XYZ file of C-alpha atoms in Angstrom:
512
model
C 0.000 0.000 0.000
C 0.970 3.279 -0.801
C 1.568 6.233 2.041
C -1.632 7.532 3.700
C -2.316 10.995 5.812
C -4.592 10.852 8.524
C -5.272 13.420 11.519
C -7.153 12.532 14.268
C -8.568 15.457 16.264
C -9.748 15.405 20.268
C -11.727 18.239 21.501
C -11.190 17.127 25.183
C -12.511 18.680 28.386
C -9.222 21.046 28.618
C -7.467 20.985 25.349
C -7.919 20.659 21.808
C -5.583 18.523 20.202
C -4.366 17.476 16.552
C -2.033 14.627 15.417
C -1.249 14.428 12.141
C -0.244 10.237 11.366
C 1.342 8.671 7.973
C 0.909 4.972 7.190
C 3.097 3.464 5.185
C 3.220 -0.314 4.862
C 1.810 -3.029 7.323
C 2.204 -2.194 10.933
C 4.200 1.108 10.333
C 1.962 4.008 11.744
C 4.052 7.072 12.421
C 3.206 10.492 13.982
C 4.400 13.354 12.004
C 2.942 16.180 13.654
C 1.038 17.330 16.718
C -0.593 20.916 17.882
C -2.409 21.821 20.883
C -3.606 24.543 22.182
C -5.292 24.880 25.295
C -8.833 25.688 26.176
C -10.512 24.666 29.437
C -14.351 23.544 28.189
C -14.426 21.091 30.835
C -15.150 24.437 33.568
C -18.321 25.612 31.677
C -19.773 22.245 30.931
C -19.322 21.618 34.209
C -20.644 24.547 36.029
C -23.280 25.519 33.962
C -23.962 22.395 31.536
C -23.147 24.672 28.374
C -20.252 25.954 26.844
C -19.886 29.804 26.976
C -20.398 31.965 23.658
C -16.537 33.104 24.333
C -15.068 29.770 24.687
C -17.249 27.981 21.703
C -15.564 31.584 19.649
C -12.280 29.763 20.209
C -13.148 26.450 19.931
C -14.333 26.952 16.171
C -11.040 29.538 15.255
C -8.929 26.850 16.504
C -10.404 23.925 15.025
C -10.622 26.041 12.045
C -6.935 26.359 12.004
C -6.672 22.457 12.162
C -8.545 22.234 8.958
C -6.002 24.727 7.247
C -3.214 22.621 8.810
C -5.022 19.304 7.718
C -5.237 21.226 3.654
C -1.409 22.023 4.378
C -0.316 17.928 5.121
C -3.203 16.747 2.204
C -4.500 14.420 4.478
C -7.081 12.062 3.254
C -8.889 11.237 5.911
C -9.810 12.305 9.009
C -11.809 11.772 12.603
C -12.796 14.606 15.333
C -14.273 13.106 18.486
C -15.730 15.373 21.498
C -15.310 13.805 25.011
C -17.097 14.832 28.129
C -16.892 18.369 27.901
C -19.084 18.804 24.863
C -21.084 14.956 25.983
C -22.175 16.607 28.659
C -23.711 19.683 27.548
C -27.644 20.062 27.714
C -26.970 21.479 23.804
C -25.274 19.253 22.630
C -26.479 18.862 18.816
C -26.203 22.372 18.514
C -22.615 22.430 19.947
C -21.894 19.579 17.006
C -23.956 21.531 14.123
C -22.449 25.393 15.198
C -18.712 23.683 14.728
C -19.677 21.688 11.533
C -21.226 24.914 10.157
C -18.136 27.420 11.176
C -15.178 25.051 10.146
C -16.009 22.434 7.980
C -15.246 19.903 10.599
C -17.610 17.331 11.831
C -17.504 16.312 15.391
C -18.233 13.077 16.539
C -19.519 12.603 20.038
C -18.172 9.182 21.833
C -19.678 8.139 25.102
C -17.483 6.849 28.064
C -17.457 3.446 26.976
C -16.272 3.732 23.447
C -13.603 6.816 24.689
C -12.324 4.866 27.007
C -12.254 1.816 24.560
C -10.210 3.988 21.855
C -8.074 5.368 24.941
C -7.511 1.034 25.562
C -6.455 0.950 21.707
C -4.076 4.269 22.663
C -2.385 2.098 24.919
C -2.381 -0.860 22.488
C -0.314 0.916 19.815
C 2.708 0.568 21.820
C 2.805 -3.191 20.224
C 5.016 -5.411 22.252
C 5.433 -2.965 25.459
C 1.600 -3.254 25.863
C 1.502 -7.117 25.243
C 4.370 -8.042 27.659
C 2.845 -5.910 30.379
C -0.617 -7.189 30.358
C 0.672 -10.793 30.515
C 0.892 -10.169 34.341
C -2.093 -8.668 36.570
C -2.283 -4.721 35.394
C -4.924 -2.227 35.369
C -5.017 0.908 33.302
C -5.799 4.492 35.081
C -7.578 6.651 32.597
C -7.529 9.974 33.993
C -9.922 12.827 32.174
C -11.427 16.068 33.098
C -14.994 14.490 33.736
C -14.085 11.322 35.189
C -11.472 7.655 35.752
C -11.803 4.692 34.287
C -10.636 1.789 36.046
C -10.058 -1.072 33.759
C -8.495 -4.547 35.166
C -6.416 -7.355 33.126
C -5.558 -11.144 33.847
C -3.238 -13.248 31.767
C -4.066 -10.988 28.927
C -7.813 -10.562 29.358
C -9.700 -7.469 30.208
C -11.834 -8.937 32.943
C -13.631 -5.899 34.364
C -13.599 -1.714 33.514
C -15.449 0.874 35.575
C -15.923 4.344 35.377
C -15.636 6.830 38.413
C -16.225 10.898 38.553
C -13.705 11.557 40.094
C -11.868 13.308 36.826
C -9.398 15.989 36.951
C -11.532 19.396 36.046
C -14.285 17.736 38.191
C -11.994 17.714 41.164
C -10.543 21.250 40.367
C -14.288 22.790 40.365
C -15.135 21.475 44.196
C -11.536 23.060 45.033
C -12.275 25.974 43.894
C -16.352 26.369 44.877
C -15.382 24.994 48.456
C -12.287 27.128 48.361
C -9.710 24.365 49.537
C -6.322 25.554 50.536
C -3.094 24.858 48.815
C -2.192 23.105 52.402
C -5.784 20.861 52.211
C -5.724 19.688 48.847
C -3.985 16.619 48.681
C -6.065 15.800 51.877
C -9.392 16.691 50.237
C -8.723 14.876 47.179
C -7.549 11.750 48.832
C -10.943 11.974 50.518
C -12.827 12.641 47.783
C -11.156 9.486 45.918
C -11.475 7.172 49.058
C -14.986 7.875 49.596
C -15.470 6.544 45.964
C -12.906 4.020 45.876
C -13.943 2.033 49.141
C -17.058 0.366 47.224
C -15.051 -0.484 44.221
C -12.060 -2.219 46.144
C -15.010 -4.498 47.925
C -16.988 -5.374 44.824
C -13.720 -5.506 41.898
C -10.028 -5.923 43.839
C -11.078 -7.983 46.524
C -7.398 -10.479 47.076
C -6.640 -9.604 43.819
C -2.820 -8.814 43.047
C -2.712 -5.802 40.781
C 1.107 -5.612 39.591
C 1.416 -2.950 37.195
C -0.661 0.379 36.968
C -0.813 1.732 33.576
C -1.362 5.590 33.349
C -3.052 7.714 30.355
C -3.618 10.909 31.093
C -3.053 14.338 29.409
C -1.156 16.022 32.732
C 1.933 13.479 33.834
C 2.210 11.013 31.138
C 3.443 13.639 28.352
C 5.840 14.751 30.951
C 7.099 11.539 31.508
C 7.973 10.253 28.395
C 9.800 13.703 27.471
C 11.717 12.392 30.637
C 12.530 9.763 28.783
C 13.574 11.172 25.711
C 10.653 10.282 24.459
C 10.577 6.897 24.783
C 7.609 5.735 26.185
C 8.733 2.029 27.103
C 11.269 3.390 29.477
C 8.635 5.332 31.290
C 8.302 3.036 34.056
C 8.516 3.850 37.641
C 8.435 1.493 40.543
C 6.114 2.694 43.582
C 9.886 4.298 45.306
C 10.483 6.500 41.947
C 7.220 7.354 41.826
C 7.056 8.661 45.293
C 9.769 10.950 44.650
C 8.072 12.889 41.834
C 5.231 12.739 43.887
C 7.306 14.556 47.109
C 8.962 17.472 44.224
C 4.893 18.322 43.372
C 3.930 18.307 47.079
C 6.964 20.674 48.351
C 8.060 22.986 45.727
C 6.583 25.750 44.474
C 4.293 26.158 41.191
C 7.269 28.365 39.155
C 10.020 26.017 39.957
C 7.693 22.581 38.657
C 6.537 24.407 35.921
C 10.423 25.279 34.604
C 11.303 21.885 35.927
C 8.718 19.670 33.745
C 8.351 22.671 31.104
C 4.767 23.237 30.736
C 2.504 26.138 31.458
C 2.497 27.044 35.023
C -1.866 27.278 34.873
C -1.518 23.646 34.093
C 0.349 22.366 37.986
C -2.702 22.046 40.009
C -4.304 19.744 37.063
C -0.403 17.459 37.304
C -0.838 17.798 40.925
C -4.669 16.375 40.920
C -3.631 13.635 38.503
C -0.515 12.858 40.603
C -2.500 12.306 43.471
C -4.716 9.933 41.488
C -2.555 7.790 41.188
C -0.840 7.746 44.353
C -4.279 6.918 46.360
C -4.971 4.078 43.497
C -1.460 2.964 43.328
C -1.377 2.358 47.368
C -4.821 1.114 47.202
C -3.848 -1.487 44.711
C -0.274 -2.404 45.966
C 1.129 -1.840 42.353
C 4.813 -2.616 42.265
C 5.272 -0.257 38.967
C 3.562 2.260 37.172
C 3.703 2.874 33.719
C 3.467 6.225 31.534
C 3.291 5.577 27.420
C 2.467 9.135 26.965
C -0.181 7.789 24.855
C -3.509 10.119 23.957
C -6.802 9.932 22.003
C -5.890 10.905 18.987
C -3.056 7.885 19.142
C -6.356 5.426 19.695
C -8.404 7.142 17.000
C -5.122 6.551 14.734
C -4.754 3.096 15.970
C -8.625 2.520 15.410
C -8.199 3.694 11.603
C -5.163 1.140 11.295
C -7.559 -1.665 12.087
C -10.247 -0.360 9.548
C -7.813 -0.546 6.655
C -6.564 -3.627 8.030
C -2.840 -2.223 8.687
C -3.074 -3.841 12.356
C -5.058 -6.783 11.951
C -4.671 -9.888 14.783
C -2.427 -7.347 17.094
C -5.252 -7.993 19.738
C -8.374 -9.039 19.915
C -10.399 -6.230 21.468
C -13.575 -7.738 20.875
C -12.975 -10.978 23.228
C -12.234 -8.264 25.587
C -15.525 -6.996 25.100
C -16.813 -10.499 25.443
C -14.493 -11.297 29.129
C -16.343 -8.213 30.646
C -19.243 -9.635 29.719
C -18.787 -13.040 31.175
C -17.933 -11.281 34.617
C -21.048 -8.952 33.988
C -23.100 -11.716 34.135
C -21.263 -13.611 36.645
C -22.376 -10.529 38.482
C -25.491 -11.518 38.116
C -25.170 -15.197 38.628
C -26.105 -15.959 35.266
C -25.010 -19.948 34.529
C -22.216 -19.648 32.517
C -22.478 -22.868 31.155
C -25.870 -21.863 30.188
C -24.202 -18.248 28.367
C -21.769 -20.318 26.694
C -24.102 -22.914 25.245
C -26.353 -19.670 24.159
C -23.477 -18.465 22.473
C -22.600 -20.776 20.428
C -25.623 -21.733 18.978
C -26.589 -18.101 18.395
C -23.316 -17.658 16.456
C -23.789 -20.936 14.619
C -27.287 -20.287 13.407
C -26.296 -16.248 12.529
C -23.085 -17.491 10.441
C -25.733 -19.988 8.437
C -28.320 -17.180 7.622
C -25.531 -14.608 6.631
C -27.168 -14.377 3.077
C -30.659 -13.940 4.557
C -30.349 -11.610 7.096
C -27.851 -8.905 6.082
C -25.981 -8.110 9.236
C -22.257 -7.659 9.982
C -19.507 -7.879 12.803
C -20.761 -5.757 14.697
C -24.277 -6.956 14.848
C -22.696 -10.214 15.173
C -20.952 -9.004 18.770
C -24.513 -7.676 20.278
C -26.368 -10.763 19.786
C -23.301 -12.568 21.253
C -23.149 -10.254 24.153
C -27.148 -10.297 24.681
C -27.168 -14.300 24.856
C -24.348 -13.694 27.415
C -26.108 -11.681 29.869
C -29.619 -13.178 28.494
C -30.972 -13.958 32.260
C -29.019 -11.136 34.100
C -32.784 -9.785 35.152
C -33.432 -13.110 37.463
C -31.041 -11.701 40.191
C -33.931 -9.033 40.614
C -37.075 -10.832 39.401
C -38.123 -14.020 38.030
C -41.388 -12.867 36.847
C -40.194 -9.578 35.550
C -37.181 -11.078 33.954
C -36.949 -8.986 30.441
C -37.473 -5.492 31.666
C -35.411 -5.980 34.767
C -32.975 -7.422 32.258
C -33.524 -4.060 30.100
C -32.602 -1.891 33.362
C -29.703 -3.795 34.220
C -28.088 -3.967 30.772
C -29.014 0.008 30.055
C -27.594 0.941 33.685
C -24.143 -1.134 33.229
C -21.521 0.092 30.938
C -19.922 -2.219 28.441
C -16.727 -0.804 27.075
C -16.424 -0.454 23.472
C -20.144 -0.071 22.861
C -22.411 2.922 21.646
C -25.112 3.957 22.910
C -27.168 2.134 20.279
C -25.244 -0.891 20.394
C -26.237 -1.011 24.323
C -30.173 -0.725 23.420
C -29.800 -2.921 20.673
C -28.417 -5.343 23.292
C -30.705 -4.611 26.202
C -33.869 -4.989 23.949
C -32.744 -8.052 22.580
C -32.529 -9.314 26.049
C -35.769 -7.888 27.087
C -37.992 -9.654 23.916
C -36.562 -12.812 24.869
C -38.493 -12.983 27.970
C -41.149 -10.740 26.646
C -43.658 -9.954 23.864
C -41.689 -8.154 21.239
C -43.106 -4.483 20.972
C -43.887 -3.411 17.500
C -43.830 0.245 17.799
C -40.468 2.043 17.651
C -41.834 4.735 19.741
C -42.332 2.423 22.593
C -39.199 0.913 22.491
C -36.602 3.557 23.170
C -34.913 5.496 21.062
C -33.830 3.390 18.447
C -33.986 4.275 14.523
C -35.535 2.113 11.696
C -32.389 0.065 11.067
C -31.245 -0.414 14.513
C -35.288 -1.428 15.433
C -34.500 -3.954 12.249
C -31.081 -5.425 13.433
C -33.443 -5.761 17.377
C -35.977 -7.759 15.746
C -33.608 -10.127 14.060
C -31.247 -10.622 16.531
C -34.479 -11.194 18.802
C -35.768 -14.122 16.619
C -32.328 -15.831 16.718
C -31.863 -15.791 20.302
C -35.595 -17.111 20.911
C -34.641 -19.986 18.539
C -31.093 -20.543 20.577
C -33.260 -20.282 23.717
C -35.800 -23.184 22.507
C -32.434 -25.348 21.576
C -31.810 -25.034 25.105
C -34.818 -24.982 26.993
C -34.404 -27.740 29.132
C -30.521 -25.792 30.801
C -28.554 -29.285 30.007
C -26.792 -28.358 27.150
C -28.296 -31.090 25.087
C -27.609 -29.900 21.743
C -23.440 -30.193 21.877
C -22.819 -29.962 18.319
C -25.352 -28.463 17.004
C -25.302 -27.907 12.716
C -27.444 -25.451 10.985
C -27.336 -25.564 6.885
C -29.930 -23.325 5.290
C -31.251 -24.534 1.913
C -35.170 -24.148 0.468
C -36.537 -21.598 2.986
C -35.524 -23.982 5.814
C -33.007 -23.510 8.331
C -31.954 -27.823 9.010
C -30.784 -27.625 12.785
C -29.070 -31.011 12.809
C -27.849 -32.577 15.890
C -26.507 -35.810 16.939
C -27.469 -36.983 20.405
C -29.017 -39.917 22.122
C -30.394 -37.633 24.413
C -34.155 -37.285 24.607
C -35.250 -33.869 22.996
C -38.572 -33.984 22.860
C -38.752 -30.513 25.079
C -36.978 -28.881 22.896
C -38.351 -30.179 19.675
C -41.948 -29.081 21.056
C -40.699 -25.536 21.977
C -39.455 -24.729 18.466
C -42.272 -26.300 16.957
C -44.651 -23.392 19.353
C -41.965 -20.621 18.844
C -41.261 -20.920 15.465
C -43.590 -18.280 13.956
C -41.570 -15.071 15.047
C -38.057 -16.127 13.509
C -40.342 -17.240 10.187
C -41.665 -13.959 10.182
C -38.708 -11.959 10.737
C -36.706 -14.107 8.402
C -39.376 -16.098 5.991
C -37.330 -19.268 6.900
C -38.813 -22.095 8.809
C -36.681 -23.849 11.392
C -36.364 -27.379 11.516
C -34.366 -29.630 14.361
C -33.604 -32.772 13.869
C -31.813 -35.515 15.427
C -29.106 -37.834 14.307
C -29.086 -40.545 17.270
C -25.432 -41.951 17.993
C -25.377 -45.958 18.783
C-alpha cells in the first residue's frame, strides 16, 4: 500500500488537540505532527452544563486552524471526536452543528465506553510494550477532566472496567467552589477518591494482586515520556520512583515545577490532581510499577483507523475483551455460565448460516453474542419480571467499546426474549428504523437458541445449521431425549419465520 495521511482530532474537556499520522506499509503508523492549544471547556460544561459563547468563539477559530493545517499535510482522511466536555452539555447537537457549520469539521460525540475503549487501543499501539505488560495482573488508570476509568487485566484478558467521577476538572471545580487551601488539597482529594474508591475495592479488587498500573492521562504522562527522551517504554517507575516525583509536586513551588517539567504554570494544580490519582490508586492497589506511554486519544483514534484498513489486523483481539467483561457482567449476576456459553454458540452458529438472509455484519454479530451472554441477568432481581429488569440492568451497566445504540440494541434483545416483542419504535426507546430492524432479528435468533436449550442441560453439543429451500436444518446428533426442545421450536417458530421467511427445523441424528 501506498503512504496515507490521517489526523485525528480530540476536543477534550481542557485541550484541543491534533495529530497528524502517515501509514506506510503493514504495521508502520508514524506520527508526524502534533498541535495543541489549550482551552478549558471542561469548567463551563461543568458549572453551567453549556459551553460559553466566548469559549465555543475559540473552539471553532482553533479547530478552524486544524482544517487549514489538515489542507497544508493533504490528508485524506480524518476523525474529530468530542469527550465529556461537549457529551455533557444540555446542547449538545447544537454544539456539534455550530462547529460543523463554522469550520467544515464534523464532530463526533463518543460516550465513556467507546472513549475509554479507543483510549484502551491508545495504549495498544505501543505493540510489544503493551503485550508483555498485560501478561501479568495490570490495570489501566484513565484519567480525564470528567471522570477515571478503572479497567483490570488477567493473563491478557480485560476482565472488568469501571468508570468513576472523580476526573481531573471535576476535582478542580469542588476546590475551587469549596475554596480548599493549597495546604488541604492533597487531603481533600484523597478523601474525595477514598470515599469513591472504598465500594469499588469491595466489589472488583477484593485479594486480587494488581502488579502494574498503567497511566493515560493528558497532565503526567506527556511529561514523563519527554523524561525519557521520548521513549515511552522506558517510562516506568516502581512505587519508590514514583514517590519521589510525587514529594517534588507536594513541596516545591508552582514556578520552579513548571520550569522543571516545562509546561505552562496554569496547568500544575491539574499534574498535581492527577498525581494524586494515582498515588491513592497505586497504594490502594499495591502496584509494584507504574507505567506512563504518553499515549492520547488521537493515538487510539489513529490506531482505530489502522484496524479499519486492516494495517493492524490480529495485534489484539479487542472484541474478546468486550466479550471477558461480559462473562464477569453476568457472573455478576449469577447468570449460569455454562448456560451463556451454550447460548453463544448456537446463536453464532445459526447467525453465520443465515448470513445471506439476514444482512448483518460484525458488529451486529458481537450484540447478539453479548445479549445471549447476559440473556438472564434480570433473574437476580425478578423471576417474573425477567426482560425489563434485564432491560434496566443492561441500560444501567456500561460495556466498554459499545455505543449507545449498540447497548439498546443489546438490552432490547434481552428484554424480547423474555417478553412480547413491541412493535412500535416509539415504545421501544430510542432506536432508529435500522437499529429497530437489526433488534428484531437478533431477537428471533436468540428465541430460537433459547428453545435449543430450553431444558438448561446443554443437550444440543454440536449443534449444525445448513440453510437450503426456505428452511433452516438444525441437525444434531445426540441420544439424548429432545422432545422438550423439539416441542418448543415447533410453538416458537412463527416469530423467527416472520422476521426471516425461513422455517426452522431440528432434527436428530441418534449416535449408537
Amino acid at each position: 500500500m501506498g503512504i496515507r495521511t490521517f489526523a485525528a482530532i480530540d476536543v477534550g474537556s481542557y485541550e484541543l488537540t491534533l495529530k497528524i499520522f502517515e501509514f506506510s506499509g503493514k504495521h508502520n503508523m508514524r506520527e508526524i505532527d502534533c498541535v495543541s492549544k489549550r482551552l478549558d471547556l471542561g469548567s463551563d460544561t461543568y458549572a453551567t452544563g453549556k459551553i460559553g459563547n466566548e469559549k465555543m468563539d475559540e473552539l471553532c477559530r482553533t479547530l478552524k486552524d486544524f482544517s487549514d493545517i489538515m489542507k497544508a499535510y493533504k490528508v485524506e482522511n480524518y476523525r474529530a471526536y468530542g469527550t465529556s466536555a461537549i457529551r455533557e452539555t444540555e446542547n449538545t447537537t447544537i454544539v456539534q452543528d455550530r462547529i460543523a457549520q463554522r469550520t467544515g469539521i464534523k464532530v463526533e460525540i463518543l460516550n465513556n465506553s467507546e472513549q475509554r475503549f479507543m483510549d484502551y487501543k491508545s495504549v495498544a499501539s505501543k505493540g510489544e510494550s503493551f503485550r508483555k505488560i498485560i501478561e501479568e495482573k495490570t490495570a489501566i488508570l484513565d484519567i480525564g477532566g470528567g471522570s477515571i476509568q478503572l479497567s483490570l487485566f488477567d493473563n491478557d484478558t480485560l476482565v472488568s472496567t469501571q468508570n468513576v467521577r472523580l476526573g481531573v476538572l471535576r476535582i478542580q471545580d469542588y476546590l475551587n467552589r469549596f475554596d480548599v487551601k493549597g495546604s488541604q488539597m492533597e487531603e481533600v482529594i484523597y478523601e474525595m477518591a477514598m470515599a469513591r474508591l472504598d465500594t469499588y475495592e469491595k466489589l472488583y479488587l477484593k485479594d486480587r494482586g494488581i502488579q502494574n498500573l498503567i497511566i493515560v492521562d493528558d497532565y503526567l504522562s506527556p511529561w514523563a515520556v519527554k523524561k525519557n527522551g521520548g521513549d515511552s517504554a522506558r517510562a516506568v517507575l516502581d512505587a519508590e520512583s514514583f514517590g519521589k516525583v510525587f514529594e517534588v509536586l507536594r513541596s516545591q513551588n508552582p514556578v520552579k515545577i513548571a520550569t522543571a517539567m516545562d509546561i505552562p504554570q496554569e496547568r500544575i494544580p491539574l499534574v498535581f490532581i492527577s498525581a494524586v490519582l494515582i498515588k491513592c490508586i497505586a497504594e490502594l492497589m499495591g502496584v509494584k510499577r507504574i507505567w506512563t506511554p504518553g499515549v492520547t486519544l488521537c493515538d487510539g483514534i489513529a490506531y482505530e483507523y489502522a484496524e479499519k484498513i486492516r494495517m493492524f489486523r490480529g495485534e489484539h483481539d479487542f472484541e474478546e475483551d468486550i466479550i471477558a467483561c461480559a462473562f464477569n457482567i453476568s457472573k455478576r449476576y449469577m447468570v449460569s455460565r455454562k448456560r451463556s456459553e451454550t447460548l453463544d454458540n448456537i446463536t453464532t452458529t445459526i447467525f453465520d448460516s443465515l448470513r445471506r438472509v439476514h444482512g448483518l455484519g460484525k458488529r451486529e454479530r458481537l450484540c447478539l453474542r453479548l445479549a445471549a451472554i447476559l440473556h438472564d441477568c434480570g433473574k437476580y432481581i425478578s423471576l417474573v419480571d425477567t426482560g425489563e429488569t434485564s432491560y434496566q440492568i443492561i441500560m444501567a451497566t456500561e460495556i466498554i467499546g459499545l455505543s449507545q445504540q449498540e447497548r439498546e440494541i443489546v438490552a432490547n434483545v434481552v428484554r424480547f426474549n423474555h417478553s412480547r416483542f413491541v412493535y412500535d419504535v416509539q415504545r421501544i426507546g430510542s432506536l432508529e428504523r435500522e437499529a429497530f430492524l437489526v433488534v428484531a432479528k437478533l431477537t428471533a435468533i436468540l428465541r430460537l437458541a433459547s428453545c435449543l436449550d430450553r431444558s438448561h442441560k446443554q443437550k444440543l453439543k454440536g449443534l449444525r445449521a445448513t440453510f437450503k429451500d426456505s428452511q433452516l436444518i438444525l441437525t444434531v446428533d445426540t441420544q439424548a431425549d429432545i422432545v422438550l426442545e423439539k416441542g418448543f421450536v415447533e410453538a416458537n417458530a412463527e416469530f423467527f419465520e416472520e422476521v426471516f421467511s425461513v422455517e426452522p427445523v431440528l432434527k436428530q441424528r441418534k449416535i449408537f
